[in-house]
């Protein structure tokens, strides 16, 4: 399964959204309505799923779903 497809599934589940509401361009806070706790819980779920770690400094740089996907892809290749 592509990173985006699995990440979209996890993000939608954590934020109680339909998967079709989540796109690569979706801003995690502004478009998807995540608060800081939602972001942390989502990141932890993604870390577990993809066996990667997001240092706190990197999490602050992540603004969109695409940012998350590219970060994960860069860590698992």
N, CA and C atoms as an extended XYZ file, in Angstrom:
231
Properties=species:S:1:pos:R:3:atomname:S:1:resname:S:1:resid:I:1 pbc="F F F"
N         0.853       -1.194        0.000 N   UNK     1
C         0.000        0.000        0.000 CA  UNK     1
C         0.888        1.243        0.000 C   UNK     1
N         0.521        2.189       -0.808 N   UNK     2
C         1.277        3.439       -0.886 CA  UNK     2
C         1.243        4.168        0.465 C   UNK     2
N         2.303        4.891        0.737 N   UNK     3
C         2.392        5.636        2.000 CA  UNK     3
C         1.195        6.568        2.146 C   UNK     3
N         0.855        7.294        1.079 N   UNK     4
C        -0.256        8.243        1.185 CA  UNK     4
C        -1.558        7.540        1.540 C   UNK     4
N        -1.836        6.401        0.903 N   UNK     5
C        -3.100        5.704        1.160 CA  UNK     5
C        -3.209        5.279        2.623 C   UNK     5
N        -2.132        4.719        3.164 N   UNK     6
C        -2.154        4.271        4.558 CA  UNK     6
C        -2.189        5.466        5.505 C   UNK     6
N        -1.418        6.506        5.191 N   UNK     7
C        -1.411        7.708        6.033 CA  UNK     7
C        -2.790        8.360        6.035 C   UNK     7
N        -3.418        8.407        4.868 N   UNK     8
C        -4.760        9.001        4.748 CA  UNK     8
C        -5.748        8.244        5.636 C   UNK     8
N        -5.647        6.918        5.611 N   UNK     9
C        -6.518        6.077        6.440 CA  UNK     9
C        -6.326        6.397        7.925 C   UNK     9
N        -5.075        6.483        8.353 N   UNK    10
C        -4.754        6.763        9.764 CA  UNK    10
C        -5.202        8.167       10.155 C   UNK    10
N        -4.918        9.152        9.308 N   UNK    11
C        -5.305       10.539        9.594 CA  UNK    11
C        -6.824       10.657        9.701 C   UNK    11
N        -7.527       10.071        8.739 N   UNK    12
C        -8.996       10.134        8.754 CA  UNK    12
C        -9.547        9.486       10.023 C   UNK    12
N        -8.994        8.344       10.381 N   UNK    13
C        -9.464        7.641       11.581 CA  UNK    13
C        -9.208        8.477       12.833 C   UNK    13
N        -8.011        9.040       12.956 N   UNK    14
C        -7.659        9.811       14.150 CA  UNK    14
C        -8.447       11.105       14.270 C   UNK    14
N        -8.824       11.684       13.129 N   UNK    15
C        -9.532       12.969       13.163 CA  UNK    15
C       -11.029       12.815       12.916 C   UNK    15
N       -11.514       11.571       12.887 N   UNK    16
C       -12.937       11.282       12.663 CA  UNK    16
C       -13.446       11.926       11.378 C   UNK    16
N       -12.696       11.718       10.292 N   UNK    17
C       -13.057       12.254        8.988 CA  UNK    17
C       -13.284       11.102        8.016 C   UNK    17
N       -13.917       11.415        6.883 N   UNK    18
C       -13.972       10.455        5.787 CA  UNK    18
C       -12.640       10.545        5.052 C   UNK    18
N       -12.163        9.413        4.537 N   UNK    19
C       -10.878        9.422        3.843 CA  UNK    19
C       -10.871       10.374        2.653 C   UNK    19
N       -12.035       10.566        2.014 N   UNK    20
C       -12.069       11.454        0.841 CA  UNK    20
C       -11.905       12.927        1.212 C   UNK    20
N       -11.928       13.239        2.509 N   UNK    21
C       -11.686       14.614        2.961 CA  UNK    21
C       -10.188       14.911        3.092 C   UNK    21
N        -9.362       13.875        3.016 N   UNK    22
C        -7.925       14.009        3.232 CA  UNK    22
C        -7.205       13.927        1.885 C   UNK    22
N        -6.462       14.997        1.550 N   UNK    23
C        -5.663       14.993        0.311 CA  UNK    23
C        -4.230       15.383        0.654 C   UNK    23
N        -3.346       15.225       -0.315 N   UNK    24
C        -1.942       15.608       -0.100 CA  UNK    24
C        -1.827       17.095        0.240 C   UNK    24
N        -2.744       17.907       -0.283 N   UNK    25
C        -2.693       19.352       -0.061 CA  UNK    25
C        -3.407       19.800        1.210 C   UNK    25
N        -4.068       18.888        1.912 N   UNK    26
C        -4.820       19.252        3.114 CA  UNK    26
C        -3.875       19.763        4.197 C   UNK    26
N        -4.175       20.970        4.693 N   UNK    27
C        -3.431       21.520        5.826 CA  UNK    27
C        -3.991       20.843        7.079 C   UNK    27
N        -3.132       20.239        7.859 N   UNK    28
C        -3.570       19.390        8.962 CA  UNK    28
C        -4.406       20.153        9.984 C   UNK    28
N        -4.029       21.372       10.295 N   UNK    29
C        -4.769       22.158       11.282 CA  UNK    29
C        -5.907       22.938       10.614 C   UNK    29
N        -5.577       23.730        9.599 N   UNK    30
C        -6.572       24.621        9.002 CA  UNK    30
C        -7.667       23.877        8.234 C   UNK    30
N        -7.292       22.871        7.448 N   UNK    31
C        -8.280       22.171        6.627 CA  UNK    31
C        -8.934       20.994        7.342 C   UNK    31
N        -8.156       20.275        8.142 N   UNK    32
C        -8.678       19.051        8.761 CA  UNK    32
C        -9.108       19.247       10.210 C   UNK    32
N        -8.842       20.419       10.773 N   UNK    33
C        -9.331       20.754       12.106 CA  UNK    33
C        -8.593       20.092       13.258 C   UNK    33
N        -7.367       19.647       13.027 N   UNK    34
C        -6.603       18.993       14.095 CA  UNK    34
C        -6.086       20.028       15.090 C   UNK    34
N        -6.121       19.662       16.369 N   UNK    35
C        -5.451       20.500       17.362 CA  UNK    35
C        -4.119       19.832       17.702 C   UNK    35
N        -3.365       20.425       18.610 N   UNK    36
C        -2.023       19.901       18.876 CA  UNK    36
C        -2.063       18.465       19.399 C   UNK    36
N        -3.070       18.121       20.200 N   UNK    37
C        -3.191       16.749       20.698 CA  UNK    37
C        -3.502       15.794       19.546 C   UNK    37
N        -4.401       16.205       18.646 N   UNK    38
C        -4.708       15.387       17.468 CA  UNK    38
C        -3.451       15.132       16.640 C   UNK    38
N        -2.661       16.175       16.462 N   UNK    39
C        -1.434       16.053       15.669 CA  UNK    39
C        -0.499       15.042       16.328 C   UNK    39
N        -0.308       15.145       17.627 N   UNK    40
C         0.601       14.236       18.329 CA  UNK    40
C         0.100       12.794       18.250 C   UNK    40
N        -1.201       12.582       18.454 N   UNK    41
C        -1.756       11.230       18.393 CA  UNK    41
C        -1.624       10.654       16.982 C   UNK    41
N        -1.852       11.487       15.983 N   UNK    42
C        -1.735       11.048       14.597 CA  UNK    42
C        -0.292       10.699       14.270 C   UNK    42
N         0.630       11.551       14.685 N   UNK    43
C         2.051       11.296       14.443 CA  UNK    43
C         2.477        9.994       15.124 C   UNK    43
N         2.010        9.760       16.344 N   UNK    44
C         2.372        8.524       17.042 CA  UNK    44
C         1.832        7.306       16.285 C   UNK    44
N         0.624        7.396       15.768 N   UNK    45
C         0.056        6.293       14.999 CA  UNK    45
C         0.850        6.061       13.716 C   UNK    45
N         1.265        7.152       13.059 N   UNK    46
C         2.076        7.025       11.839 CA  UNK    46
C         3.454        6.447       12.151 C   UNK    46
N         4.040        6.869       13.266 N   UNK    47
C         5.343        6.324       13.671 CA  UNK    47
C         5.250        4.813       13.870 C   UNK    47
N         4.180        4.384       14.518 N   UNK    48
C         4.005        2.955       14.770 CA  UNK    48
C         3.769        2.187       13.469 C   UNK    48
N         2.927        2.721       12.616 N   UNK    49
C         2.604        2.047       11.355 CA  UNK    49
C         3.819        1.910       10.442 C   UNK    49
N         4.591        2.987       10.326 N   UNK    50
C         5.694        3.007        9.360 CA  UNK    50
C         7.063        2.776        9.990 C   UNK    50
N         7.102        2.581       11.318 N   UNK    51
C         8.347        2.350       12.042 CA  UNK    51
C         9.366        3.463       11.769 C   UNK    51
N         8.895        4.695       11.925 N   UNK    52
C         9.757        5.869       11.799 CA  UNK    52
C         9.575        6.732       13.043 C   UNK    52
N        10.492        7.643       13.254 N   UNK    53
C        10.392        8.590       14.370 CA  UNK    53
C        10.358       10.006       13.817 C   UNK    53
N         9.467       10.804       14.371 N   UNK    54
C         9.388       12.219       14.016 CA  UNK    54
C         9.974       13.018       15.174 C   UNK    54
N        11.201       13.532       15.046 N   UNK    55
C        11.716       14.412       16.104 CA  UNK    55
C        10.789       15.626       16.248 C   UNK    55
N        10.655       16.111       17.457 N   UNK    56
C         9.730       17.208       17.727 CA  UNK    56
C         9.995       18.415       16.829 C   UNK    56
N        11.267       18.675       16.553 N   UNK    57
C        11.589       19.820       15.689 CA  UNK    57
C        11.026       19.617       14.280 C   UNK    57
N        11.019       18.371       13.806 N   UNK    58
C        10.474       18.089       12.479 CA  UNK    58
C         8.952       18.176       12.457 C   UNK    58
N         8.301       17.775       13.545 N   UNK    59
C         6.838       17.833       13.601 CA  UNK    59
C         6.363       19.265       13.403 C   UNK    59
N         7.075       20.220       13.975 N   UNK    60
C         6.673       21.631       13.841 CA  UNK    60
C         6.741       22.113       12.393 C   UNK    60
N         7.578       21.465       11.578 N   UNK    61
C         7.729       21.857       10.169 CA  UNK    61
C         6.641       21.250        9.276 C   UNK    61
N         5.955       20.248        9.783 N   UNK    62
C         4.941       19.549        8.993 CA  UNK    62
C         3.633       20.331        9.049 C   UNK    62
N         3.179       20.772        7.888 N   UNK    63
C         1.942       21.564        7.828 CA  UNK    63
C         0.822       20.846        7.080 C   UNK    63
N         1.196       20.063        6.059 N   UNK    64
C         0.187       19.412        5.227 CA  UNK    64
C         0.345       17.892        5.277 C   UNK    64
N        -0.673       17.209        4.795 N   UNK    65
C        -0.601       15.751        4.681 CA  UNK    65
C         0.564       15.377        3.768 C   UNK    65
N         0.765       16.128        2.701 N   UNK    66
C         1.880       15.872        1.796 CA  UNK    66
C         3.221       15.958        2.492 C   UNK    66
N         3.365       16.933        3.413 N   UNK    67
C         4.610       17.040        4.186 CA  UNK    67
C         4.852       15.755        4.984 C   UNK    67
N         3.795       15.247        5.611 N   UNK    68
C         3.910       14.008        6.386 CA  UNK    68
C         4.322       12.843        5.495 C   UNK    68
N         3.653       12.716        4.363 N   UNK    69
C         3.920       11.600        3.450 CA  UNK    69
C         5.353       11.653        2.930 C   UNK    69
N         5.803       12.830        2.511 N   UNK    70
C         7.170       12.966        1.999 CA  UNK    70
C         8.193       12.667        3.092 C   UNK    70
N         7.910       13.083        4.309 N   UNK    71
C         8.819       12.813        5.428 CA  UNK    71
C         8.935       11.299        5.650 C   UNK    71
N         7.793       10.619        5.697 N   UNK    72
C         7.786        9.168        5.906 CA  UNK    72
C         8.508        8.469        4.759 C   UNK    72
N         8.202        8.856        3.521 N   UNK    73
C         8.851        8.230        2.368 CA  UNK    73
C        10.362        8.399        2.425 C   UNK    73
N        10.812        9.567        2.879 N   UNK    74
C        12.250        9.813        2.988 CA  UNK    74
C        12.917        8.946        4.046 C   UNK    74
N        12.176        8.566        5.080 N   UNK    75
C        12.723        7.758        6.163 CA  UNK    75
C        12.699        6.270        5.863 C   UNK    75
N        11.782        5.807        5.019 N   UNK    76
C        11.655        4.356        4.803 CA  UNK    76
C        12.364        3.876        3.543 C   UNK    76
N        12.962        4.793        2.772 N   UNK    77
C        13.640        4.371        1.544 CA  UNK    77
C        15.075        4.004        1.816 C   UNK    77
